[in-house]
C-alpha cells in the first residue's frame, strides 16, 4: 500500500502526519528546545541574581578557579567509576541467578530486588539516614558481630559518607537494571545453553561466553542509563545531607552544587547554566565512548 | 518610666503614620503571606492577622505554610522569572539571606523607611535590612543566644548554677570534662557538618565572615580564629555527642544525653516540650571567647517580614505590619507566652510576660534575661555570601578535629570562599 501511494494522496498523508504531531512539536519546542538554547545564552552572563551582565567566557574561567566545583566534579567521577561497575555486575549476577526456574520463591525474590526502585526517593533517604546514624541499627549490628570496634561515622566522616551514598544508590537501582537483564535473558534461546551443556561447557564459561555477549546491547543500554543517572545524582545526597553535601563537601555532586548556586547561595544563574553544560558534555562524551567500546567489530 | 517611653513612642509613630491611617479606611483586600514553621511563624502571623482584622474588618489574611527551603526557592524563582503574579504580599526571610535578596533583586521589595519608626527595634536587626540608607522590612524574631543547661547533671558533678554564669569557653570545657567523669553525659551535642556554632562564637566577639563594608574577612579575623580554636578544643576534648543533621542534634539534648545546648532562643519551645524535664533546666549567658571585644551575647538565626513592591495590597500590608509588629506590645506578650518568640521590638520587653518567671526553668526570669542579652548582641554585617562561606568553613571542620593548624585552615577557607563568591 505505502509504496503505491502517489501524488496527492502522499501529500495528504504528509500534511495530516505533521498536523498530528504539531502540538507535541510545539510543546517540545517551548519547554525543551527553547530552554536548551536559552540556557546556553544565559551561560555567557555573570552577576548576582537579576543584575546580569555579559561576561563572555568568564563563567568557564571561573569553573577552573572554583575549588568547590572541582571537588564536586571529582566526587561525581568517583561515584560514577566506583558505583556503576559494581551495580552492573551485581545486577547481571542477580539476573542470571533469578533466571533459574528451579529456584524456589522466584517471584518473591524478583519482586523484592525490584521493589527498592519504586520506593519514594525521600522516604528511602530518610530511612537510610536513621539506619546509618551514629547510634542507628547498622552501627549497632556491626558492633554486635564484631565488625566494627566503635560507631562508624557514616554521615560525619568524608570517606564513609561516600560509601553510604554508593550503598544507597546501589540498593535502589540494582533491581531496576536487573529487570532489563532478566527480560533479555528470557529471550535467549535455551537450545544454545543446552548445546553448550552437552559439549561440557562449565556454568561460569556459559555465563562469560554466552550470556554476556548475548546481553551486550542491554548491558550497553543499562550502562548509559546508569551513567546519566550517576552524573545527575542529586536526590540521595540532597536528602541524606540536608542539601549540604557534607561532611567536608565529600558527597557534593555537580547537580547539588548547581542547585546550591541557583537557590541557596547568591543566585548566579549564568554560572549554574555553565555547570549544567558541563554535565551535558560529560554525558555526551561518556555515552559516545561506551557506544564506541561496544560497537560491532565484525 | 517604661510606660512613658512606650506612650511617647506610640505618639511619635502615630504622627509619623498619620497619612497611612487616613488611607487605611479604604483598605479591603486579602493579604497573602508566605512563611515556614506552623508552630512558630505561621501561628504568630495568624495571631497578628486576627488582631488586625478585628480593627479593620475589610482586610483578610491568607497565611501559606511552606518548608523554609521551599519559601526561598519559590521566592527566588518568581523574582528571577519576573512574574510578579506568583509572589505573595508579605514574605518571611531569614536574616542571613536578607541582603542577598535585597541586593540581587533591587526594586523587588517595598521600602519602609519613613513609614515605620525603626528606633524601637534592636539596632542589629534594622541594619540587616538596610541597603544604601534605605530600610526594607519589618524586624521580627530574634535569635539571641543562651546556654541552656541541666541543673541536675551539674549538681551530680558538684557544680552550682552560679558556676555557669559568665564563664569562658575554656571553663566550659573543664566543666564538661568533670560532668562526663561524674555522670557519663556529654557536655553538648555538636553537628559537625554545621557552622552554626562557629557563627555564634564569632558574632559574640563582634566578628563575621565579612567586615563592616561587606568585604571577605577570613585570614586575620580574630573573632573567627578564636571561634575555630574553641571548636577545635571542644572537638579534641571529646566533650560532645556527634550529630549529623538537625534531628540528631535536637535529640542529643532532649534525650538527656547532653548536659547543655548553646543556641538561639527559638529552641525554648523544643526544650520545654520534654515535660518530664521540667525544673531540671536553667539558662545562662553563653560563655565568652578569650579575645578583645568578646561578649556573652550573640545571635543565631532569626527572620523578618518583607513586603513585595509589586503587591497590589502593598500599603495595606505595610500598615498591618506597622500596627501589629511595631506597636502592639500586647501582641508580643502573647507570642512570647504561646510560641516562645522573642521579638526584636525592645519596648515590648517592659510588658508583663517578660518579667514572669518560668517554672520549667526553676522559676528563673528567663525572658527578661534573654531580652537583656538581646540588647547586647554585637551588630555585624552578614553580607551577601554567608551561605557560601559557611560551606567553606564546614568543609574544613573535619581537619580541625584531626588537629590541623588553625591559621592553615583559615588560609584554606579564604581560598575556597574566594573561588565561590564572585
XYZ file of C-alpha atoms in Angstrom:
720
model
C 0.000 0.000 0.000
C 2.564 2.511 1.211
C 4.749 2.077 -1.844
C 1.802 2.511 -4.142
C 0.940 5.882 -2.636
C 1.261 8.665 -5.171
C 0.997 12.458 -5.639
C -1.986 13.975 -3.846
C -2.519 11.052 -1.544
C 1.116 11.227 -0.418
C 0.823 14.914 0.328
C -2.441 14.224 2.161
C -0.710 11.735 4.410
C 2.265 14.090 4.926
C 0.147 17.084 5.929
C -2.021 15.012 8.216
C 1.016 13.441 9.815
C 2.551 16.804 10.537
C -0.749 18.107 11.888
C -0.958 15.193 14.290
C 2.489 15.791 15.730
C 2.317 19.595 15.588
C 1.019 20.045 19.178
C 3.800 17.913 20.619
C 6.426 19.643 18.457
C 5.138 22.981 19.711
C 5.256 21.882 23.352
C 8.689 20.290 22.958
C 9.861 23.476 21.297
C 8.643 25.704 24.107
C 9.587 23.544 27.051
C 12.665 21.695 25.762
C 14.362 23.252 22.729
C 13.956 26.885 23.780
C 15.302 26.331 27.336
C 18.316 24.496 25.896
C 19.309 27.471 23.752
C 18.252 29.988 26.362
C 20.472 28.355 28.996
C 23.369 28.334 26.552
C 22.811 32.075 26.080
C 22.485 32.551 29.855
C 25.784 30.787 30.461
C 27.572 33.752 28.897
C 26.288 36.113 31.614
C 27.673 36.839 35.069
C 26.350 38.740 38.048
C 24.194 38.493 41.146
C 20.557 37.471 40.733
C 18.922 39.646 38.131
C 21.859 42.036 37.892
C 23.225 40.203 34.855
C 25.892 41.478 32.535
C 27.568 39.883 29.541
C 30.706 38.051 30.591
C 31.744 36.015 27.544
C 33.826 33.094 28.748
C 34.053 34.417 32.320
C 31.989 31.541 33.730
C 34.197 28.950 32.044
C 37.262 30.617 33.537
C 35.510 30.657 36.907
C 34.986 26.888 36.704
C 38.723 26.260 36.783
C 39.285 28.585 39.721
C 36.450 27.224 41.822
C 37.770 24.544 44.202
C 34.230 23.535 45.143
C 33.284 22.860 41.534
C 36.410 20.753 41.053
C 35.600 18.915 44.266
C 32.017 18.257 43.115
C 33.338 17.097 39.739
C 35.785 14.667 41.317
C 33.108 13.355 43.692
C 30.780 12.777 40.767
C 33.507 10.943 38.861
C 34.310 8.785 41.904
C 30.637 7.843 42.288
C 30.491 7.015 38.578
C 33.695 4.986 38.421
C 33.014 3.008 41.596
C 29.276 2.633 41.667
C 28.259 1.924 38.059
C 30.515 -1.160 37.581
C 29.525 -2.565 40.984
C 25.857 -2.144 40.192
C 26.029 -3.533 36.658
C 27.943 -6.655 37.721
C 25.646 -7.175 40.688
C 22.522 -6.781 38.540
C 23.905 -9.216 35.969
C 24.703 -11.846 38.603
C 21.334 -11.471 40.300
C 19.534 -11.691 36.963
C 21.278 -14.898 35.946
C 20.554 -16.446 39.338
C 16.900 -15.399 39.238
C 16.578 -16.678 35.668
C 16.812 -20.197 37.023
C 13.255 -21.566 37.068
C 14.117 -24.293 39.559
C 14.730 -21.688 42.254
C 12.049 -21.609 44.951
C 10.123 -18.421 45.703
C 11.475 -16.921 42.497
C 8.607 -14.436 42.210
C 9.245 -13.193 45.724
C 12.964 -12.649 45.113
C 12.404 -10.899 41.799
C 9.869 -8.553 43.373
C 11.974 -7.947 46.484
C 15.002 -6.922 44.461
C 12.999 -4.742 42.106
C 10.978 -3.091 44.876
C 13.594 -0.525 46.040
C 13.418 1.390 42.756
C 9.729 2.113 43.157
C 10.250 3.317 46.754
C 9.937 7.041 47.325
C 13.286 8.797 46.991
C 12.760 10.944 50.043
C 11.384 8.109 52.169
C 14.305 5.807 51.500
C 16.871 8.551 52.054
C 15.316 9.402 55.389
C 15.255 5.718 56.293
C 18.913 5.290 55.319
C 19.783 8.338 57.354
C 18.273 6.918 60.507
C 19.623 3.405 59.870
C 23.141 4.745 59.404
C 23.061 7.268 62.245
C 25.842 7.077 64.833
C 23.602 5.010 67.121
C 21.493 3.517 64.342
C 20.774 -0.143 63.640
C 23.632 -0.607 61.173
C 26.320 0.518 63.595
C 24.751 -1.497 66.403
C 24.687 -4.595 64.211
C 28.262 -4.142 63.002
C 29.464 -3.707 66.564
C 27.433 -6.656 67.829
C 29.010 -9.046 65.315
C 32.437 -7.555 65.937
C 32.996 -5.988 62.504
C 33.447 -2.517 63.982
C 35.028 -1.556 67.288
C 33.161 1.749 67.579
C 30.362 3.509 65.725
C 31.262 4.281 62.111
C 30.702 7.927 61.171
C 28.565 7.187 58.117
C 27.342 10.759 57.962
C 30.168 12.547 59.723
C 33.325 11.166 58.116
C 34.102 12.042 54.488
C 35.140 8.536 53.402
C 32.207 6.710 54.967
C 29.747 9.297 53.693
C 30.815 8.452 50.127
C 30.469 4.752 50.904
C 26.978 5.383 52.253
C 25.890 7.226 49.097
C 27.246 4.365 46.961
C 25.413 1.819 49.125
C 22.205 3.814 48.883
C 22.150 4.174 45.102
C 23.251 0.575 44.608
C 20.409 -0.610 46.816
C 17.924 1.468 44.903
C 18.938 0.923 41.295
C 20.357 -2.608 41.086
C 16.907 -4.135 40.825
C 15.970 -1.727 38.075
C 18.900 -2.878 35.930
C 18.292 -6.485 36.855
C 14.805 -6.357 35.311
C 16.306 -5.424 31.933
C 18.737 -8.327 32.151
C 16.010 -10.750 33.180
C 13.880 -9.722 30.217
C 16.837 -10.085 27.869
C 17.854 -13.450 29.349
C 14.408 -14.884 28.690
C 14.829 -14.034 25.032
C 17.986 -16.090 24.688
C 17.214 -19.363 23.018
C 17.519 -22.193 25.561
C 18.883 -24.566 22.942
C 22.157 -22.601 22.913
C 22.670 -23.372 26.594
C 21.601 -26.974 26.068
C 24.140 -27.412 23.284
C 26.842 -25.873 25.453
C 25.951 -28.146 28.338
C 26.095 -31.223 26.134
C 29.514 -30.076 24.939
C 30.612 -29.962 28.595
C 31.000 -26.193 28.962
C 31.039 -25.330 32.707
C 28.495 -22.888 34.166
C 30.931 -19.966 34.591
C 32.086 -20.297 30.997
C 28.481 -20.384 29.755
C 27.934 -17.128 31.662
C 31.053 -15.432 30.278
C 30.974 -16.703 26.697
C 27.252 -16.999 26.045
C 25.223 -14.854 28.440
C 27.345 -11.716 28.462
C 27.877 -11.486 24.670
C 24.160 -12.112 24.085
C 23.292 -9.343 26.557
C 25.725 -6.830 25.077
C 23.096 -4.399 23.745
C 21.225 -4.453 27.042
C 24.430 -4.023 29.030
C 25.266 -1.022 26.867
C 21.803 0.418 27.427
C 21.862 -0.017 31.219
C 25.400 1.328 31.444
C 24.426 4.503 29.624
C 21.250 4.934 31.682
C 23.254 4.405 34.891
C 25.971 6.780 33.702
C 23.446 9.529 33.092
C 21.763 8.818 36.414
C 25.010 8.899 38.373
C 26.289 12.055 36.746
C 22.991 13.754 37.532
C 22.975 12.342 41.086
C 21.032 14.722 43.303
C 18.117 13.390 45.376
C 20.053 10.925 47.516
C 22.798 13.325 48.514
C 20.333 16.177 48.983
C 18.179 14.178 51.366
C 20.975 12.358 53.177
C 22.905 15.548 53.936
C 20.121 18.150 54.147
C 21.384 19.684 50.918
C 24.881 20.338 52.204
C 26.946 17.649 50.506
C 28.511 17.153 53.901
C 30.783 16.244 55.555
C 33.507 18.444 54.121
C 31.842 18.508 50.673
C 32.635 14.802 50.348
C 29.216 13.984 48.907
C 28.692 17.202 46.972
C 27.753 16.314 43.392
C 27.603 18.580 40.362
C 23.802 18.655 40.431
C 23.712 19.522 44.097
C 26.241 22.297 43.566
C 24.189 23.667 40.664
C 21.121 23.632 42.909
C 23.005 25.447 45.652
C 24.375 28.068 43.276
C 20.849 28.660 41.989
C 18.740 28.513 45.129
C 20.834 28.507 48.296
C 23.766 30.765 47.570
C 23.756 34.164 45.966
C 21.868 33.272 42.781
C 24.329 33.028 39.922
C 22.199 31.767 37.048
C 24.824 32.162 34.362
C 27.341 30.140 36.332
C 24.771 27.448 37.103
C 23.893 27.228 33.386
C 27.570 26.844 32.524
C 27.888 23.984 35.004
C 24.788 22.308 33.580
C 26.540 22.272 30.220
C 29.499 20.520 31.841
C 27.076 17.711 32.760
C 25.655 17.664 29.226
C 29.161 17.387 27.765
C 30.173 14.669 30.215
C 27.083 12.589 29.462
C 27.543 13.022 25.714
C 31.217 12.108 25.864
C 30.761 9.074 28.112
C 27.828 7.760 26.081
C 29.862 8.145 22.910
C 32.785 6.258 24.472
C 30.503 3.472 25.624
C 28.923 3.135 22.178
C 32.401 3.140 20.676
C 33.654 0.462 23.063
C 30.608 -1.740 22.437
C 30.493 -1.323 18.657
C 30.318 -4.399 16.438
C 33.756 -5.124 15.099
C 32.689 -7.786 12.630
C 9.082 55.308 83.388
C 8.939 52.413 80.963
C 5.288 53.053 80.289
C 6.005 56.627 79.470
C 8.595 55.540 76.884
C 6.034 53.355 75.188
C 3.488 56.167 75.204
C 5.897 58.634 73.676
C 6.862 56.076 71.031
C 3.228 55.462 70.239
C 2.674 59.184 69.880
C 5.688 59.639 67.629
C 4.746 56.703 65.462
C 1.135 57.807 65.275
C 2.214 61.207 63.989
C 4.592 59.665 61.518
C 1.969 57.270 60.290
C -0.908 59.748 60.173
C -1.004 59.715 56.387
C -1.283 55.935 56.314
C -4.109 55.931 58.833
C -6.023 58.341 56.643
C -5.800 55.896 53.779
C -6.428 52.772 55.815
C -10.184 53.240 55.858
C -10.307 52.381 52.172
C -8.399 49.081 52.537
C -10.302 45.984 51.547
C -8.136 43.221 50.279
C -6.636 39.845 51.028
C -3.018 39.885 52.127
C -1.126 36.710 51.221
C 1.803 35.751 53.414
C 4.454 33.089 52.849
C 6.319 31.667 55.812
C 7.525 28.419 57.372
C 7.173 26.555 60.680
C 3.490 26.008 61.575
C 4.135 26.110 65.326
C 6.064 29.319 65.215
C 5.895 31.785 62.305
C 2.585 30.602 60.871
C 0.833 30.601 64.235
C 2.256 34.009 65.070
C 1.229 35.512 61.746
C -2.305 34.135 62.132
C -2.499 35.784 65.537
C -1.229 39.060 64.085
C -3.737 38.851 61.228
C -6.610 38.192 63.609
C -5.672 41.264 65.633
C -5.615 43.472 62.550
C -8.862 42.096 61.085
C -10.606 42.800 64.370
C -9.918 46.514 63.879
C -10.041 46.594 60.065
C -12.758 44.129 59.054
C -12.122 44.731 55.338
C -8.701 43.118 55.428
C -8.303 39.356 55.485
C -5.153 37.261 55.666
C -4.069 34.158 53.848
C -1.084 32.648 55.624
C 0.552 29.996 53.430
C 2.749 27.430 55.122
C 5.763 26.064 53.206
C 9.034 24.485 54.249
C 11.709 27.144 54.623
C 13.724 25.956 51.613
C 10.522 25.972 49.534
C 9.736 29.561 50.506
C 13.253 30.586 49.492
C 13.179 28.602 46.271
C 9.737 29.847 45.214
C 10.642 33.419 46.049
C 13.889 33.257 44.134
C 12.286 31.565 41.121
C 9.432 34.068 40.927
C 11.775 37.041 41.337
C 14.101 35.799 38.596
C 11.329 34.972 36.159
C 9.799 38.406 36.642
C 6.277 37.012 37.055
C 5.102 39.111 39.970
C 1.686 37.374 39.922
C 3.320 34.379 41.534
C 4.546 36.407 44.511
C 2.846 36.881 47.879
C 2.268 40.267 49.502
C 4.431 39.560 52.527
C 7.237 37.034 52.775
C 9.388 35.841 55.661
C 13.141 35.915 55.034
C 15.833 34.583 57.338
C 18.269 37.317 58.351
C 21.331 35.652 56.826
C 19.702 35.813 53.379
C 18.158 39.295 53.610
C 20.963 41.245 51.975
C 21.295 38.628 49.249
C 17.679 39.197 48.163
C 17.745 42.962 48.637
C 20.893 43.406 46.603
C 20.362 40.868 43.856
C 16.724 41.806 43.189
C 16.706 45.587 43.570
C 13.245 47.093 43.438
C 11.535 43.835 44.354
C 10.908 44.748 47.986
C 8.990 47.759 49.276
C 10.992 50.425 51.087
C 9.553 51.070 54.524
C 11.834 53.737 55.965
C 9.773 56.843 56.676
C 6.672 54.725 57.191
C 7.880 52.804 60.225
C 9.686 54.005 63.325
C 12.744 51.756 63.464
C 14.249 53.390 66.548
C 12.399 50.985 68.821
C 13.977 47.851 67.367
C 17.271 46.152 68.223
C 19.774 48.039 66.037
C 21.491 44.928 64.627
C 18.147 43.776 63.248
C 17.484 47.035 61.409
C 20.970 47.109 59.948
C 20.387 43.708 58.340
C 17.596 45.114 56.196
C 19.248 48.379 55.233
C 20.698 48.994 51.768
C 22.185 52.409 50.923
C 20.474 54.004 53.917
C 17.038 52.734 52.902
C 15.297 50.266 55.200
C 13.216 47.391 53.847
C 11.255 45.001 56.007
C 9.777 44.626 59.461
C 12.151 43.217 62.084
C 10.640 40.102 63.619
C 12.058 37.412 65.864
C 15.476 37.380 67.342
C 17.898 34.515 67.539
C 19.507 35.860 70.727
C 21.532 33.015 72.168
C 21.697 31.426 75.592
C 23.379 28.494 77.280
C 20.678 26.032 78.360
C 21.999 23.581 80.919
C 20.820 20.644 83.020
C 20.951 21.628 86.678
C 20.677 18.031 87.841
C 23.773 16.909 85.909
C 25.717 19.924 87.170
C 24.763 19.127 90.705
C 25.835 15.498 90.380
C 29.233 16.734 89.216
C 29.490 19.117 92.153
C 28.650 22.409 90.418
C 26.065 25.054 91.196
C 24.076 27.188 88.738
C 26.347 30.103 89.672
C 29.255 28.159 88.197
C 27.668 28.529 84.756
C 27.262 32.312 84.915
C 29.659 34.458 82.884
C 32.262 31.776 82.225
C 34.780 31.386 79.404
C 34.763 28.572 76.861
C 37.882 27.122 78.480
C 35.995 26.868 81.747
C 33.038 25.376 79.855
C 35.312 22.589 78.560
C 36.689 21.965 82.084
C 33.166 21.672 83.470
C 32.285 19.410 80.563
C 35.119 17.033 81.381
C 34.093 16.963 85.041
C 30.463 16.260 84.154
C 31.432 13.437 81.856
C 33.688 11.940 84.523
C 30.930 12.037 87.144
C 27.757 11.391 85.153
C 28.910 9.857 81.867
C 26.928 12.509 79.989
C 28.425 14.598 77.192
C 28.582 18.363 77.671
C 26.850 19.216 74.393
C 25.567 17.871 71.083
C 27.548 19.120 68.089
C 26.559 18.874 64.443
C 29.975 18.518 62.863
C 28.569 19.379 59.434
C 27.107 22.691 60.516
C 28.855 26.008 61.077
C 26.098 27.432 63.295
C 28.180 27.040 66.432
C 31.108 28.859 64.795
C 28.754 31.692 63.823
C 27.504 32.027 67.406
C 31.069 32.234 68.751
C 32.214 34.619 66.030
C 29.348 37.060 66.437
C 29.702 37.070 70.223
C 33.043 38.794 69.637
C 31.613 41.205 67.085
C 33.040 39.367 64.087
C 31.613 37.813 60.942
C 32.907 36.333 57.691
C 32.796 39.897 56.324
C 33.930 43.255 57.627
C 31.593 46.204 58.124
C 31.823 47.048 54.413
C 30.949 43.529 53.347
C 34.454 42.525 52.236
C 35.548 38.950 52.874
C 37.429 38.742 56.170
C 38.786 35.291 56.942
C 42.556 35.417 57.366
C 43.374 37.947 60.054
C 39.859 37.806 61.539
C 40.469 37.433 65.295
C 36.864 36.518 66.115
C 36.709 33.747 63.502
C 40.137 32.470 64.539
C 39.117 32.330 68.200
C 35.866 30.608 67.225
C 37.701 27.926 65.230
C 40.233 27.440 68.026
C 37.416 26.971 70.513
C 35.618 24.484 68.284
C 38.912 22.622 67.862
C 39.391 22.451 71.648
C 35.862 21.090 72.037
C 36.345 18.552 69.234
C 39.625 17.378 70.694
C 38.394 17.292 74.272
C 35.663 14.926 73.082
C 33.054 16.500 75.343
C 30.402 16.434 72.607
C 27.973 13.939 71.177
C 28.393 13.995 67.387
C 25.221 14.629 65.417
C 24.524 14.530 61.691
C 21.767 16.978 60.947
C 19.109 18.799 62.889
C 17.100 15.853 64.229
C 20.096 14.100 65.753
C 21.340 17.357 67.205
C 17.985 18.057 68.854
C 17.732 14.529 70.236
C 21.178 14.906 71.831
C 19.741 17.243 74.451
C 16.067 16.253 74.503
C 17.018 12.634 75.221
C 19.150 13.670 78.170
C 22.448 12.554 76.608
C 23.896 16.075 76.632
C 24.114 18.417 79.586
C 23.896 21.738 77.720
C 22.806 23.344 74.473
C 24.041 26.707 73.228
C 21.749 28.151 70.597
C 19.068 30.727 69.711
C 16.121 31.456 71.987
C 13.730 29.863 69.478
C 14.816 26.454 70.794
C 12.979 27.144 74.091
C 9.775 25.530 72.813
C 11.675 22.371 71.878
C 13.401 22.202 75.263
C 10.135 22.754 77.103
C 8.395 20.079 75.041
C 10.070 17.498 77.328
C 7.585 17.983 80.172
C 9.272 15.369 82.364
C 12.435 17.522 82.440
C 10.597 20.465 83.985
C 12.600 22.177 86.717
C 15.820 20.488 85.608
C 16.881 23.159 83.136
C 18.497 26.540 83.646
C 19.637 29.242 81.228
C 22.897 31.187 81.489
C 24.564 33.689 79.174
C 26.779 31.943 76.646
C 30.465 31.557 77.582
C 32.943 34.117 76.315
C 35.911 33.887 73.956
C 39.341 34.911 75.246
C 39.823 37.874 72.923
C 39.301 41.591 72.970
C 35.746 42.663 72.264
C 34.313 39.302 73.318
C 30.902 39.301 74.973
C 28.360 36.894 76.414
C 25.681 37.841 73.856
C 25.244 36.508 70.364
C 22.663 35.553 67.763
C 21.761 32.528 65.673
C 19.084 32.737 63.010
C 16.055 34.946 63.330
C 13.994 36.340 60.493
C 11.986 39.335 59.343
C 8.930 40.197 57.238
C 9.277 41.816 53.814
C 6.586 43.391 51.624
C 6.802 42.915 47.864
C 6.934 46.115 45.829
C 4.704 44.515 43.183
C 1.950 43.687 45.674
C -1.492 45.153 44.976
C -2.031 45.295 48.740
C 1.326 46.923 49.423
C 0.103 49.846 51.552
C -2.279 47.622 53.415
C 0.484 45.107 54.154
C 2.845 47.794 55.431
C 0.117 49.301 57.583
C -0.663 45.886 59.018
C 2.969 45.151 59.899
C 3.357 48.632 61.355
C 0.262 48.414 63.517
C 0.945 44.969 64.951
C 4.700 44.359 64.840
C 5.920 47.906 65.524
C 3.342 48.988 68.081
C 1.321 46.216 69.678
C 3.209 45.404 72.853
C 0.398 43.140 73.999
C 0.863 41.026 70.844
C 4.486 40.426 71.796
C 3.442 39.272 75.267
C 1.064 36.743 73.713
C 3.521 35.254 71.217
C 6.193 35.086 73.906
C 3.951 33.020 76.146
C 2.357 30.934 73.362
C 5.266 30.378 70.976
C 8.354 31.433 72.937
C 9.061 34.127 70.362
C 11.382 36.904 71.464
C 10.622 39.780 69.127
C 13.153 42.475 68.393
C 10.891 45.381 69.445
C 12.788 46.500 72.527
C 9.887 48.339 74.194
C 7.901 45.088 74.338
C 10.419 43.933 76.934
C 8.723 46.003 79.612
C 5.489 44.059 79.147
C 4.163 41.727 81.859
C 5.023 38.408 80.164
C 8.703 39.298 80.002
C 9.030 39.704 83.753
C 7.309 36.401 84.516
C 9.409 33.580 85.817
C 9.258 30.213 84.148
C 8.606 27.094 86.210
C 10.245 24.882 83.600
C 13.484 26.725 84.259
C 13.112 26.505 88.010
C 11.415 29.879 88.327
C 14.131 31.893 86.608
C 13.072 35.078 84.774
C 14.434 33.632 81.521
C 12.598 36.032 79.210
C 13.937 39.081 80.999
C 17.429 37.614 80.721
C 17.071 36.910 77.024
C 15.827 40.402 76.309
C 18.718 41.901 78.287
C 21.160 39.860 76.196
C 19.270 40.838 73.038
C 20.137 44.485 73.584
C 23.820 43.488 73.845
C 24.111 41.399 70.659
C 27.057 42.818 68.696
C 25.962 44.252 65.378
C 27.707 42.693 62.370
C 27.318 42.782 58.618
C 26.042 39.372 57.476
C 26.915 40.368 53.917
C 25.513 38.549 50.932
C 27.624 35.397 50.896
C 27.112 33.860 54.339
C 25.897 30.519 52.929
C 28.911 30.255 50.634
C 31.486 30.904 53.358
C 29.546 28.657 55.715
C 30.135 25.808 53.262
C 33.831 26.653 53.120
C 34.001 26.555 56.924
C 32.152 23.254 57.312
C 34.392 21.749 54.618
C 37.330 22.184 56.959
C 35.807 21.194 60.286
C 36.996 17.555 59.939
C 40.569 18.897 59.568
C 40.141 20.825 62.811
C 39.059 17.677 64.602
C 42.247 15.985 63.400
C 44.314 18.789 64.884
C 45.044 20.970 61.871
C 46.749 24.307 62.439
C 44.047 26.978 62.666
C 45.992 29.507 60.582
C 46.357 26.950 57.800
C 42.631 26.206 57.980
C 41.838 29.923 57.756
C 44.000 30.135 54.655
C 42.145 27.236 53.046
C 38.747 28.683 53.936
C 39.821 32.005 52.453
C 40.831 30.444 49.144
C 37.694 28.285 48.881
C 35.481 31.257 49.703
C 37.228 33.442 47.137
C 36.528 30.855 44.451
C 32.841 30.850 45.280
C 31.953 34.473 45.827
C 32.051 36.367 42.594
